C-alpha cells in the first residue's frame, strides 16, 4: 500500500485521538505503527503532516508499538529516518529525537542490549556537547535548538533510568561553563547530580571524582552508560521531590553520606554554579532546579544550605506559584538550617499575602492557603499530616483570609476551614478571648447567611450543598463547642422548615457528623417533621426525613403523624417512603401502636406492593423478638455504601431475606468408626467458628457410588461448646471408598442466612466394614469355613503380605479388625469375616506372624473388592 | 514535577455532554514512571471521553443537578483547592488540577512520585504548582490579545506544536508559550554570552521604554454604624522595553508625592534581580506593622522581550475616591430608592467615564420607574431589571449628586430571570464604573528621569497612568449586606 494522503492521515489521527482503544481494535489499528514509520520517509507528505505523525507517536507509543521488540524496531527506524534527512533545515529533527526517546522508554526497550539505545545515547550526548555530527544534522542555525532537545531527551532518560548518565556528569558539568543553552544543561546536570547523590548515599559510597570533567565518550572508549541500576528493575526509581513525610522516615540513609573535603568543595562549587546561573532559567525551570538541588543536598554533611540563601529574597518577592512553592519545599527540606524564626515569619507573611493578593488568580489563592495550613514549621506543635494554623500565623494576620458570602464555594470552604481552626484554638489571654468571641460571632453570621441562601426556593443545588458542606466542616472542627453548634442546629431546623426538599442533604449530614451535632439535630428535625400536618406537598420529604430521625422515643407522636399521612400516600413512591419510616420504627422495637398502624396499612394502601410490605412488616413484628427483628432489618455490614439511604435499607432488608455466599464458619471431620446397625454409619465431628443457628448440612456422593444422602440438621452450634457427634448412615451401591461433597446452610447471629462450601469428606474402604452376626459360642470356626467355601467359584482368592510394624500382629488385629474376628487362636491364626454392603463379603485368614509381617489369605465373592482389600491390608501397619 | 496529561475543554452548557475536548496531550514516559511510583494505587489516564464526563460532573458543570447525588453533593465531599479526584474506571484519578476560566476548562494530572494511598499533602507534590503554571501559561496564550473565535481557533491549532516546544516530555520548560512561537521565528542566537531562557532573541531597532501604571480601586460601602467601609487600591506596573543587547539592565523607580499612600504587598516579576528588604516586608496584612517606607521603590531588572508586569502592589488610601450611600426599601408593590454619591475633593474630577449601575436581582422585569436625578441621565433596561445612571466626565461643583425614585416590577419568571445568591430580599447594591486617565489614587508615578538604563543608545521613555474602578460596591444600608470580617472590627 502506498503512503496515505494528508487528509487520510488527518482523519486517522483524529479517530485515534478520539478513542485509542476503539481505533486500535478496528481494522486500521494493526498496521498503524508500521504505516506511520514508512510514511515518515515518504516524499509525498509535507513536513507539517510528518510532525503531526511524530506528535502522535509521542502520545501513543504503547498503542503503536505494544511490546519491547516493536518499540526497539520503531526507535531504530526513527533513528534511520533522522540520519537519512537531507542537510537542509528541517522541522523533523527535534520531534524525531523526542519520538525515538519516547519509543524506547515507553516500550520498555531501553537497556544495555538494545541496539537502538546504543545508537541514541551517543548521538544525544554528542548533540548536547555541541559536537559537529556532520551535515546530516542540519545547518548551524539548527544546532542550538537540537542541543537543547538532546539535553531534554537525556534528562528524560535519566529520569526514567536514574544513574544512567552518572558517568557523564563531569563532561556535562564541563559544558555548563562553556557556551551552550544554559537551561537544559543546568537541569540535566542537577538531575544527574541528584540521582548520584541519592544512589551514593544509599550505597554509602563516595562521589569518586565524578564531578571532575571527563573526556567526551567516543565509540571506541569505555561505555559511559551505567546500566547497573537499570538491571535492578524499577525499584530504584527515585522521586525527584519526595513527599516530605516519607522523607522524614528515610532521613538516616541520606545523612550517612559524608563526602571528603575535596569532594565537598567540588560539590559546593557545582551547586553554586547552578544556582548563580539560575536567574537565566525560566521561573518554572528555576523551581525544578531548586527542588532537585534542595532534596539532593538535604542531609548531606558539610553542605550548608546557606548556598541557597542569596536566592531567597529574589524568589520570595515574586508572584510565581512555582517559585514560592519551591521556597516552601526548601523550607521543608532544611528547616531551621536555612530559615531562622524571622525568615519563617517572613515566608508566612508572603504566603498569607499571596493567598489574598487581588492580582493573583483564585486557584493560586487556594493553593497558598493550603500551603499555609500544611506549612512545614520549624517547631510544629500539632500532629503531623493534619492541617493546622502555624504558630506564627495568629488571628490578626488571618483577618484578610476569613470567608465571606461573596466568595465562591471553594474559596469559602477553604477560608471557613481556617476560621474553624482559629475558633478551635485555646484562648488564654483576655484579649484573645475577646477575639475568639468575635470570630465565633462572625462564624455564626456566616452560617446563617449560607442557610438563608440555601433556603431560597428555586435556588441551585450548589448553594444547598455549600451550606451543608459548611455545616459539616464546622461540626467536624468544632464538635466540642456548644456555643457554635447550638445556633447551627437552630439554623438548620429553620432551613428544613423553609425548604423540606433538602431532606436528602439533611439525611446525608446526619449520616456523616458525630453525635455532638447529629443527636440534637436529629431531635430538632423530628420535632419539625411531626409538627407538620402530613398533608402538604412536602410529604415525600417529611417521610424521608422521618425515616432517618424517628426513634423509639415518643413513638405515639410519630405514629399519629404517619396515620394522618397514610391517607395522602396515594402513589407507590409515597407508600414506600411511609413504609420506610415503619421500618425505622420496627428496628427501634415499635410497640402495639405500630402493629395497629401496619395492620391498617395492610388493608388501606392502594398499591398491592405496599399492602404486601405492610403485611410482611406486621408479621415480622408479631413473630420475631426484638434483636432478631433488628437483625432482619438491619443493613448488611458487608453491603457497600449506596447512594440513597432508602436503597441501603432495602438492601439490608433484602440481605436478611436472601442467602449469602460466605466462607465456611465451621469445620467438619470424620470421627471414630462405628460398626453397629444394618448399614455403615459415618460419625461426623462438627466444630463451629462462630455461633450458628439452624445449620443444615447437605451431602453429595462423588461418582454416585452410594444412595443419595439425606441432610443433617443441627439447631444451634456454639464455638468452644462440645457438639454431639452427627451420624450419617451410608447406603453404598457398590462397596467402594469415595468422597462426599459438603455444603452448609446456616443463619448467623446477625440474622443473615449463609451458604458455604466445605472441604470434601473422605469415606475410606474400612468405613464400610460391617460384622457378620455373631455365631453361637464355639460355632465360629465352622461358620467361617462355610463362608470361606461358598466364595468360590464366582469369587476370587488372593494372598497378601501384610507388613507388621513394631506393635505386632495382636495389636494390629485388636486395633483394626477386632469386631470382625469370628474365630481366633492367638497368636497362631485369626479368621476375619467382613460384610460389605450392599451384598459382598471379605474373608481374611491371618497366619503366624513372621519377623516383619504376616501372610494373609483372602477370599471375596466380589472381584472388584480384591484390589481395595489388598491396598487396605498393605496400609494397615502405617495406619496403626 | 512532570505532568502525565493535559486537557483543554470548552464548557458548552445546554449541549448533551456540556463540553468538548479541544485539546489533549498525554506523556507516556511520565506515565511509565507513574506506574512504578504509584504502585498498587496507580490509576491510568482515561481516554478523553470518560475524562470529560467525570470532570464536568465533579466541577458541577454538567446540567444535571436536579437530584441529590451523593458522590457530588455529599456534605463531606469538600474541595478546598482546584485539585480534584475523579471517579473513572472503578477507581479514582487524583490529583487532577483543573479550573474554569472564560468558558474553558484547563486540566492536567501531575505526576506524584510516591504511592497515592494515603494521599500525600498537595504541598509536597512539586507537579501541582508546575501543573498550575502550565495551565496559566496556556490560558495566557489563548486569551491575551485575543479578539474573536476565529483567533481562538487559530491559537488552539498552534497548541500541539507549542507544547512540543515548551513541554516535550511533560516537564514544563517555559510558561510563556508566545515566547516559543516567537522563538521559531527568530534568527538563531549564536553569541557566546549567556542568553536567558526566558528571552527568545534580541531586539533590533530604536531603543524605547514604555511604563504604564494602572490602579484599580475596589470598595465596599455600607453606610452603617457598626460596619466599617472598606476600600483598597491594586496597582500593576506594565513595561515594554525595546533595548538592544542580550542582557540590558534597567532600573525603574516608582515614587510617591509627599502625601502619597505607601505601596504594600509588592509582588515582582521574576526578571527583577534584587529587592530592598523594606519593599519586601511592606505588607497590608499586618495592621500593626510599621509601613513608614514610602519609596522610592527601585526595581532593577533585565527585561524580557515582551510586555510584562514589572510589579503588582496594593495600597490603603485614606479615603475612597467616591463615597456614597444607597437606600432601598420595599413599599407595597414598588421599591423606593435613594442613591447619593460624593467625589472626594482630592480626586481629579476628570473622568473618561463614570456610571452607577443599579441592578435588581431575583425580581421580575422593570415595568415602571419614576425618578429624579440632580445630575446626569438615567437609562432603564427593563428586561435586565437594571438602571444605569450615567454621570459623565465631571461631577458638579458641589461634588455631590443624588438619585431618588420608585421602581415597580412584573411578577418574577424563574426560567428567564437569573438567580443571584447574594441579593436576597432587601440585600442590594449600586456598582460604580469609572476611569480616570493620567491619574493614580496613591499618587504613584514613574519619573522618566529616574529610569536608569545600561544599554547602547539612549532610549525614549514614555509613561502612562490610569485609575479604574473594580468591584466598587455601595450596599443598601436598609438591609443586611455581605461583610468581611475586617469590616466588623470597628
PDB file of C-alpha atoms in Angstrom, chain B residues 62-307:
ATOM      1  CA  UNK B  62     -22.954  19.178  33.611  1.00  0.00           C
ATOM      2  CA  UNK B  63     -26.506  20.458  33.512  1.00  0.00           C
ATOM      3  CA  UNK B  64     -27.948  17.671  35.579  1.00  0.00           C
ATOM      4  CA  UNK B  65     -28.009  18.845  39.178  1.00  0.00           C
ATOM      5  CA  UNK B  66     -31.703  18.388  39.785  1.00  0.00           C
ATOM      6  CA  UNK B  67     -31.341  15.465  42.150  1.00  0.00           C
ATOM      7  CA  UNK B  68     -29.146  14.937  45.149  1.00  0.00           C
ATOM      8  CA  UNK B  69     -26.205  12.771  44.085  1.00  0.00           C
ATOM      9  CA  UNK B  70     -24.104  11.612  46.962  1.00  0.00           C
ATOM     10  CA  UNK B  71     -20.837  11.418  45.075  1.00  0.00           C
ATOM     11  CA  UNK B  72     -21.116  15.103  44.240  1.00  0.00           C
ATOM     12  CA  UNK B  73     -23.460  16.657  46.791  1.00  0.00           C
ATOM     13  CA  UNK B  74     -22.494  14.899  49.994  1.00  0.00           C
ATOM     14  CA  UNK B  75     -21.571  17.335  52.747  1.00  0.00           C
ATOM     15  CA  UNK B  76     -18.274  15.567  53.366  1.00  0.00           C
ATOM     16  CA  UNK B  77     -17.228  15.840  49.710  1.00  0.00           C
ATOM     17  CA  UNK B  78     -15.286  19.054  50.271  1.00  0.00           C
ATOM     18  CA  UNK B  79     -12.760  20.517  47.880  1.00  0.00           C
ATOM     19  CA  UNK B  80     -10.686  23.388  49.163  1.00  0.00           C
ATOM     20  CA  UNK B  81      -8.273  23.681  46.260  1.00  0.00           C
ATOM     21  CA  UNK B  82      -8.597  23.426  42.495  1.00  0.00           C
ATOM     22  CA  UNK B  83      -7.291  19.874  42.702  1.00  0.00           C
ATOM     23  CA  UNK B  84      -9.802  17.076  42.317  1.00  0.00           C
ATOM     24  CA  UNK B  85     -10.198  13.329  42.478  1.00  0.00           C
ATOM     25  CA  UNK B  86     -12.239  11.985  39.580  1.00  0.00           C
ATOM     26  CA  UNK B  87     -14.031   8.648  39.679  1.00  0.00           C
ATOM     27  CA  UNK B  88     -13.022   6.848  36.483  1.00  0.00           C
ATOM     28  CA  UNK B  89     -12.973   3.182  35.587  1.00  0.00           C
ATOM     29  CA  UNK B  90     -13.819   1.907  39.050  1.00  0.00           C
ATOM     30  CA  UNK B  91     -11.066   3.881  40.758  1.00  0.00           C
ATOM     31  CA  UNK B  92     -10.119   7.448  41.420  1.00  0.00           C
ATOM     32  CA  UNK B  93      -7.840   9.595  39.310  1.00  0.00           C
ATOM     33  CA  UNK B  94      -6.037  12.023  41.624  1.00  0.00           C
ATOM     34  CA  UNK B  95      -4.661  14.688  41.624  1.00  0.00           C
ATOM     35  CA  UNK B  96      -6.422  16.466  38.747  1.00  0.00           C
ATOM     36  CA  UNK B  97      -5.544  20.161  38.623  1.00  0.00           C
ATOM     37  CA  UNK B  98      -8.456  21.956  36.970  1.00  0.00           C
ATOM     38  CA  UNK B  99     -10.168  25.315  36.735  1.00  0.00           C
ATOM     39  CA  UNK B 100     -12.712  27.083  34.581  1.00  0.00           C
ATOM     40  CA  UNK B 101     -11.947  30.420  33.016  1.00  0.00           C
ATOM     41  CA  UNK B 102     -13.798  32.214  30.222  1.00  0.00           C
ATOM     42  CA  UNK B 103     -15.819  29.124  29.374  1.00  0.00           C
ATOM     43  CA  UNK B 104     -12.727  26.968  29.011  1.00  0.00           C
ATOM     44  CA  UNK B 105     -11.700  24.260  31.453  1.00  0.00           C
ATOM     45  CA  UNK B 106      -7.969  23.820  31.921  1.00  0.00           C
ATOM     46  CA  UNK B 107      -6.894  20.491  33.393  1.00  0.00           C
ATOM     47  CA  UNK B 108      -3.775  18.451  33.983  1.00  0.00           C
ATOM     48  CA  UNK B 109      -2.708  15.438  36.005  1.00  0.00           C
ATOM     49  CA  UNK B 110       0.657  15.932  37.730  1.00  0.00           C
ATOM     50  CA  UNK B 111       2.940  13.006  38.444  1.00  0.00           C
ATOM     51  CA  UNK B 112       3.084  12.060  42.115  1.00  0.00           C
ATOM     52  CA  UNK B 113       6.364  10.382  42.876  1.00  0.00           C
ATOM     53  CA  UNK B 114       5.101   8.047  45.560  1.00  0.00           C
ATOM     54  CA  UNK B 115       2.093   5.942  46.418  1.00  0.00           C
ATOM     55  CA  UNK B 116      -1.261   7.710  46.313  1.00  0.00           C
ATOM     56  CA  UNK B 117      -2.787   5.988  49.264  1.00  0.00           C
ATOM     57  CA  UNK B 118      -2.819   7.604  51.676  1.00  0.00           C
ATOM     58  CA  UNK B 119      -2.891  10.798  49.644  1.00  0.00           C
ATOM     59  CA  UNK B 120       0.217  12.875  50.253  1.00  0.00           C
ATOM     60  CA  UNK B 121      -0.418  16.565  51.064  1.00  0.00           C
ATOM     61  CA  UNK B 122      -0.562  18.718  47.935  1.00  0.00           C
ATOM     62  CA  UNK B 123       2.159  20.970  49.256  1.00  0.00           C
ATOM     63  CA  UNK B 124       4.667  18.130  48.952  1.00  0.00           C
ATOM     64  CA  UNK B 125       3.904  17.446  45.266  1.00  0.00           C
ATOM     65  CA  UNK B 126       6.086  19.596  43.027  1.00  0.00           C
ATOM     66  CA  UNK B 127       3.954  18.797  39.982  1.00  0.00           C
ATOM     67  CA  UNK B 128       0.962  20.654  41.400  1.00  0.00           C
ATOM     68  CA  UNK B 129       2.398  24.155  41.064  1.00  0.00           C
ATOM     69  CA  UNK B 130       4.024  23.158  37.769  1.00  0.00           C
ATOM     70  CA  UNK B 131       0.636  21.979  36.531  1.00  0.00           C
ATOM     71  CA  UNK B 132      -0.994  25.260  37.507  1.00  0.00           C
ATOM     72  CA  UNK B 133       1.718  27.278  35.773  1.00  0.00           C
ATOM     73  CA  UNK B 134       1.363  25.209  32.612  1.00  0.00           C
ATOM     74  CA  UNK B 135      -2.378  25.810  32.566  1.00  0.00           C
ATOM     75  CA  UNK B 136      -1.989  29.521  33.346  1.00  0.00           C
ATOM     76  CA  UNK B 137       0.531  29.693  30.509  1.00  0.00           C
ATOM     77  CA  UNK B 138      -1.908  28.084  28.089  1.00  0.00           C
ATOM     78  CA  UNK B 139      -4.659  30.397  29.305  1.00  0.00           C
ATOM     79  CA  UNK B 140      -2.496  33.498  28.798  1.00  0.00           C
ATOM     80  CA  UNK B 141      -1.535  32.324  25.335  1.00  0.00           C
ATOM     81  CA  UNK B 142      -5.152  31.751  24.322  1.00  0.00           C
ATOM     82  CA  UNK B 143      -6.678  34.906  25.731  1.00  0.00           C
ATOM     83  CA  UNK B 144      -4.078  37.666  25.828  1.00  0.00           C
ATOM     84  CA  UNK B 145      -4.943  39.967  22.990  1.00  0.00           C
ATOM     85  CA  UNK B 146      -7.432  37.510  21.588  1.00  0.00           C
ATOM     86  CA  UNK B 147     -10.398  39.155  19.956  1.00  0.00           C
ATOM     87  CA  UNK B 148     -12.715  36.562  18.432  1.00  0.00           C
ATOM     88  CA  UNK B 149     -13.460  32.878  17.992  1.00  0.00           C
ATOM     89  CA  UNK B 150     -11.505  32.579  14.775  1.00  0.00           C
ATOM     90  CA  UNK B 151      -8.409  33.841  16.530  1.00  0.00           C
ATOM     91  CA  UNK B 152      -9.010  31.447  19.394  1.00  0.00           C
ATOM     92  CA  UNK B 153      -9.264  28.548  16.964  1.00  0.00           C
ATOM     93  CA  UNK B 154      -6.021  29.562  15.282  1.00  0.00           C
ATOM     94  CA  UNK B 155      -4.321  29.611  18.652  1.00  0.00           C
ATOM     95  CA  UNK B 156      -5.827  26.258  19.592  1.00  0.00           C
ATOM     96  CA  UNK B 157      -4.410  24.772  16.414  1.00  0.00           C
ATOM     97  CA  UNK B 158      -0.963  26.096  17.349  1.00  0.00           C
ATOM     98  CA  UNK B 159      -1.044  24.461  20.765  1.00  0.00           C
ATOM     99  CA  UNK B 160       0.248  20.977  19.854  1.00  0.00           C
ATOM    100  CA  UNK B 161       3.375  22.445  18.263  1.00  0.00           C
ATOM    101  CA  UNK B 162       3.921  24.887  21.102  1.00  0.00           C
ATOM    102  CA  UNK B 163       3.653  22.221  23.778  1.00  0.00           C
ATOM    103  CA  UNK B 164       6.111  20.148  21.784  1.00  0.00           C
ATOM    104  CA  UNK B 165       8.486  23.067  22.327  1.00  0.00           C
ATOM    105  CA  UNK B 166       7.703  24.084  25.884  1.00  0.00           C
ATOM    106  CA  UNK B 167       6.716  20.767  27.394  1.00  0.00           C
ATOM    107  CA  UNK B 168       8.145  17.971  25.238  1.00  0.00           C
ATOM    108  CA  UNK B 169       8.219  15.296  27.931  1.00  0.00           C
ATOM    109  CA  UNK B 170       5.611  16.561  30.375  1.00  0.00           C
ATOM    110  CA  UNK B 171       8.151  18.627  32.298  1.00  0.00           C
ATOM    111  CA  UNK B 172       7.420  22.269  31.673  1.00  0.00           C
ATOM    112  CA  UNK B 173      10.285  24.369  30.279  1.00  0.00           C
ATOM    113  CA  UNK B 174       8.555  27.723  29.912  1.00  0.00           C
ATOM    114  CA  UNK B 175       5.096  29.039  30.672  1.00  0.00           C
ATOM    115  CA  UNK B 176       5.365  31.703  28.056  1.00  0.00           C
ATOM    116  CA  UNK B 177       4.063  29.893  25.001  1.00  0.00           C
ATOM    117  CA  UNK B 178       4.083  33.062  22.921  1.00  0.00           C
ATOM    118  CA  UNK B 179       7.824  33.111  23.521  1.00  0.00           C
ATOM    119  CA  UNK B 180       8.364  29.790  21.799  1.00  0.00           C
ATOM    120  CA  UNK B 181       6.129  30.857  18.966  1.00  0.00           C
ATOM    121  CA  UNK B 182       8.393  33.873  18.506  1.00  0.00           C
ATOM    122  CA  UNK B 183      11.410  31.681  19.075  1.00  0.00           C
ATOM    123  CA  UNK B 184      10.751  29.716  15.933  1.00  0.00           C
ATOM    124  CA  UNK B 185      10.559  32.994  14.027  1.00  0.00           C
ATOM    125  CA  UNK B 186      13.719  34.476  15.479  1.00  0.00           C
ATOM    126  CA  UNK B 187      17.052  34.045  13.834  1.00  0.00           C
ATOM    127  CA  UNK B 188      19.282  31.795  15.893  1.00  0.00           C
ATOM    128  CA  UNK B 189      21.389  33.395  18.550  1.00  0.00           C
ATOM    129  CA  UNK B 190      24.992  32.415  18.446  1.00  0.00           C
ATOM    130  CA  UNK B 191      26.507  34.983  20.748  1.00  0.00           C
ATOM    131  CA  UNK B 192      28.880  33.471  23.268  1.00  0.00           C
ATOM    132  CA  UNK B 193      27.298  35.380  26.137  1.00  0.00           C
ATOM    133  CA  UNK B 194      24.650  33.603  28.155  1.00  0.00           C
ATOM    134  CA  UNK B 195      21.169  34.025  26.880  1.00  0.00           C
ATOM    135  CA  UNK B 196      18.327  33.849  29.420  1.00  0.00           C
ATOM    136  CA  UNK B 197      15.979  31.021  28.618  1.00  0.00           C
ATOM    137  CA  UNK B 198      13.048  33.398  29.016  1.00  0.00           C
ATOM    138  CA  UNK B 199      14.295  35.658  26.275  1.00  0.00           C
ATOM    139  CA  UNK B 200      13.735  34.281  22.819  1.00  0.00           C
ATOM    140  CA  UNK B 201      16.145  36.561  20.983  1.00  0.00           C
ATOM    141  CA  UNK B 202      17.352  40.132  20.849  1.00  0.00           C
ATOM    142  CA  UNK B 203      15.678  43.349  19.874  1.00  0.00           C
ATOM    143  CA  UNK B 204      16.926  45.325  16.917  1.00  0.00           C
ATOM    144  CA  UNK B 205      15.702  48.868  16.438  1.00  0.00           C
ATOM    145  CA  UNK B 206      15.132  52.185  18.140  1.00  0.00           C
ATOM    146  CA  UNK B 207      15.527  51.899  21.899  1.00  0.00           C
ATOM    147  CA  UNK B 208      12.388  52.773  23.812  1.00  0.00           C
ATOM    148  CA  UNK B 209      10.797  52.016  27.159  1.00  0.00           C
ATOM    149  CA  UNK B 210       7.133  52.284  27.974  1.00  0.00           C
ATOM    150  CA  UNK B 211       5.910  52.193  31.585  1.00  0.00           C
ATOM    151  CA  UNK B 212       2.257  52.239  32.482  1.00  0.00           C
ATOM    152  CA  UNK B 213       0.757  52.230  35.937  1.00  0.00           C
ATOM    153  CA  UNK B 214      -2.797  51.016  36.221  1.00  0.00           C
ATOM    154  CA  UNK B 215      -4.536  51.320  39.549  1.00  0.00           C
ATOM    155  CA  UNK B 216      -7.793  49.599  40.272  1.00  0.00           C
ATOM    156  CA  UNK B 217      -9.812  50.719  43.233  1.00  0.00           C
ATOM    157  CA  UNK B 218     -12.342  48.474  44.861  1.00  0.00           C
ATOM    158  CA  UNK B 219     -14.663  49.348  47.666  1.00  0.00           C
ATOM    159  CA  UNK B 220     -17.445  48.066  49.872  1.00  0.00           C
ATOM    160  CA  UNK B 221     -19.529  50.839  51.398  1.00  0.00           C
ATOM    161  CA  UNK B 222     -22.298  50.127  53.861  1.00  0.00           C
ATOM    162  CA  UNK B 223     -23.316  53.439  55.440  1.00  0.00           C
ATOM    163  CA  UNK B 224     -23.824  51.628  58.724  1.00  0.00           C
ATOM    164  CA  UNK B 225     -22.767  52.495  62.228  1.00  0.00           C
ATOM    165  CA  UNK B 226     -21.429  49.071  63.173  1.00  0.00           C
ATOM    166  CA  UNK B 227     -19.868  48.102  59.868  1.00  0.00           C
ATOM    167  CA  UNK B 228     -16.741  49.767  58.554  1.00  0.00           C
ATOM    168  CA  UNK B 229     -16.455  50.681  54.887  1.00  0.00           C
ATOM    169  CA  UNK B 230     -13.575  49.029  53.046  1.00  0.00           C
ATOM    170  CA  UNK B 231     -11.555  50.151  50.063  1.00  0.00           C
ATOM    171  CA  UNK B 232      -8.272  49.135  48.531  1.00  0.00           C
ATOM    172  CA  UNK B 233      -6.092  50.142  45.622  1.00  0.00           C
ATOM    173  CA  UNK B 234      -4.446  47.431  43.494  1.00  0.00           C
ATOM    174  CA  UNK B 235      -1.708  48.624  41.213  1.00  0.00           C
ATOM    175  CA  UNK B 236       0.007  46.972  38.274  1.00  0.00           C
ATOM    176  CA  UNK B 237       3.072  48.359  36.537  1.00  0.00           C
ATOM    177  CA  UNK B 238       3.397  47.149  32.974  1.00  0.00           C
ATOM    178  CA  UNK B 239       6.610  47.620  30.991  1.00  0.00           C
ATOM    179  CA  UNK B 240       7.735  47.100  27.462  1.00  0.00           C
ATOM    180  CA  UNK B 241      11.459  47.582  26.991  1.00  0.00           C
ATOM    181  CA  UNK B 242      12.754  47.614  23.444  1.00  0.00           C
ATOM    182  CA  UNK B 243      16.515  47.622  24.052  1.00  0.00           C
ATOM    183  CA  UNK B 244      19.369  46.143  22.091  1.00  0.00           C
ATOM    184  CA  UNK B 245      21.787  43.633  23.556  1.00  0.00           C
ATOM    185  CA  UNK B 246      21.309  40.294  25.268  1.00  0.00           C
ATOM    186  CA  UNK B 247      21.200  41.430  28.850  1.00  0.00           C
ATOM    187  CA  UNK B 248      20.388  45.150  29.019  1.00  0.00           C
ATOM    188  CA  UNK B 249      19.975  46.292  32.571  1.00  0.00           C
ATOM    189  CA  UNK B 250      17.216  48.680  33.601  1.00  0.00           C
ATOM    190  CA  UNK B 251      16.210  50.189  36.930  1.00  0.00           C
ATOM    191  CA  UNK B 252      12.776  51.725  37.263  1.00  0.00           C
ATOM    192  CA  UNK B 253      11.869  53.740  40.355  1.00  0.00           C
ATOM    193  CA  UNK B 254       8.335  54.339  41.460  1.00  0.00           C
ATOM    194  CA  UNK B 255       7.896  57.492  43.509  1.00  0.00           C
ATOM    195  CA  UNK B 256       5.161  58.886  45.691  1.00  0.00           C
ATOM    196  CA  UNK B 257       4.320  62.534  46.340  1.00  0.00           C
ATOM    197  CA  UNK B 258       4.830  63.685  49.922  1.00  0.00           C
ATOM    198  CA  UNK B 259       1.271  62.869  50.934  1.00  0.00           C
ATOM    199  CA  UNK B 260       1.127  59.657  48.864  1.00  0.00           C
ATOM    200  CA  UNK B 261      -0.035  56.352  50.308  1.00  0.00           C
ATOM    201  CA  UNK B 262       2.717  53.760  50.752  1.00  0.00           C
ATOM    202  CA  UNK B 263       2.738  50.787  48.407  1.00  0.00           C
ATOM    203  CA  UNK B 264       2.246  47.407  50.068  1.00  0.00           C
ATOM    204  CA  UNK B 265       2.092  43.709  49.206  1.00  0.00           C
ATOM    205  CA  UNK B 266       4.545  44.156  46.367  1.00  0.00           C
ATOM    206  CA  UNK B 267       4.969  41.190  44.041  1.00  0.00           C
ATOM    207  CA  UNK B 268       7.586  41.496  41.331  1.00  0.00           C
ATOM    208  CA  UNK B 269       8.254  39.829  38.008  1.00  0.00           C
ATOM    209  CA  UNK B 270      10.927  37.096  38.186  1.00  0.00           C
ATOM    210  CA  UNK B 271      13.224  39.190  35.999  1.00  0.00           C
ATOM    211  CA  UNK B 272      13.750  41.636  38.897  1.00  0.00           C
ATOM    212  CA  UNK B 273      17.214  40.884  40.181  1.00  0.00           C
ATOM    213  CA  UNK B 274      17.116  42.264  43.684  1.00  0.00           C
ATOM    214  CA  UNK B 275      14.772  43.992  46.037  1.00  0.00           C
ATOM    215  CA  UNK B 276      15.138  46.262  49.049  1.00  0.00           C
ATOM    216  CA  UNK B 277      14.014  44.450  52.175  1.00  0.00           C
ATOM    217  CA  UNK B 278      11.760  47.401  53.041  1.00  0.00           C
ATOM    218  CA  UNK B 279       9.840  46.705  49.848  1.00  0.00           C
ATOM    219  CA  UNK B 280       9.617  43.014  50.668  1.00  0.00           C
ATOM    220  CA  UNK B 281       8.245  43.498  54.162  1.00  0.00           C
ATOM    221  CA  UNK B 282       5.790  46.294  53.493  1.00  0.00           C
ATOM    222  CA  UNK B 283       2.521  44.480  53.835  1.00  0.00           C
ATOM    223  CA  UNK B 284      -1.152  45.175  54.388  1.00  0.00           C
ATOM    224  CA  UNK B 285      -1.917  42.025  56.320  1.00  0.00           C
ATOM    225  CA  UNK B 286      -0.196  43.109  59.467  1.00  0.00           C
ATOM    226  CA  UNK B 287      -2.156  46.157  60.514  1.00  0.00           C
ATOM    227  CA  UNK B 288       0.284  46.830  63.336  1.00  0.00           C
ATOM    228  CA  UNK B 289       3.305  46.707  61.071  1.00  0.00           C
ATOM    229  CA  UNK B 290       5.052  49.977  60.609  1.00  0.00           C
ATOM    230  CA  UNK B 291       4.850  50.832  56.946  1.00  0.00           C
ATOM    231  CA  UNK B 292       6.802  54.053  57.144  1.00  0.00           C
ATOM    232  CA  UNK B 293       8.657  53.235  53.951  1.00  0.00           C
ATOM    233  CA  UNK B 294       7.277  55.428  51.213  1.00  0.00           C
ATOM    234  CA  UNK B 295       9.718  54.955  48.419  1.00  0.00           C
ATOM    235  CA  UNK B 296      11.235  55.440  46.077  1.00  0.00           C
ATOM    236  CA  UNK B 297      10.635  51.839  45.095  1.00  0.00           C
ATOM    237  CA  UNK B 298      13.561  50.687  42.962  1.00  0.00           C
ATOM    238  CA  UNK B 299      13.235  47.697  40.657  1.00  0.00           C
ATOM    239  CA  UNK B 300      16.460  46.650  38.888  1.00  0.00           C
ATOM    240  CA  UNK B 301      15.847  44.081  36.166  1.00  0.00           C
ATOM    241  CA  UNK B 302      16.814  42.626  32.826  1.00  0.00           C
ATOM    242  CA  UNK B 303      13.746  42.986  30.644  1.00  0.00           C
ATOM    243  CA  UNK B 304      12.271  40.178  28.590  1.00  0.00           C
ATOM    244  CA  UNK B 305      11.309  40.973  25.003  1.00  0.00           C
ATOM    245  CA  UNK B 306       7.583  41.036  25.527  1.00  0.00           C
ATOM    246  CA  UNK B 307       5.437  43.411  27.521  1.00  0.00           C
TER     247      UNK B 307
END
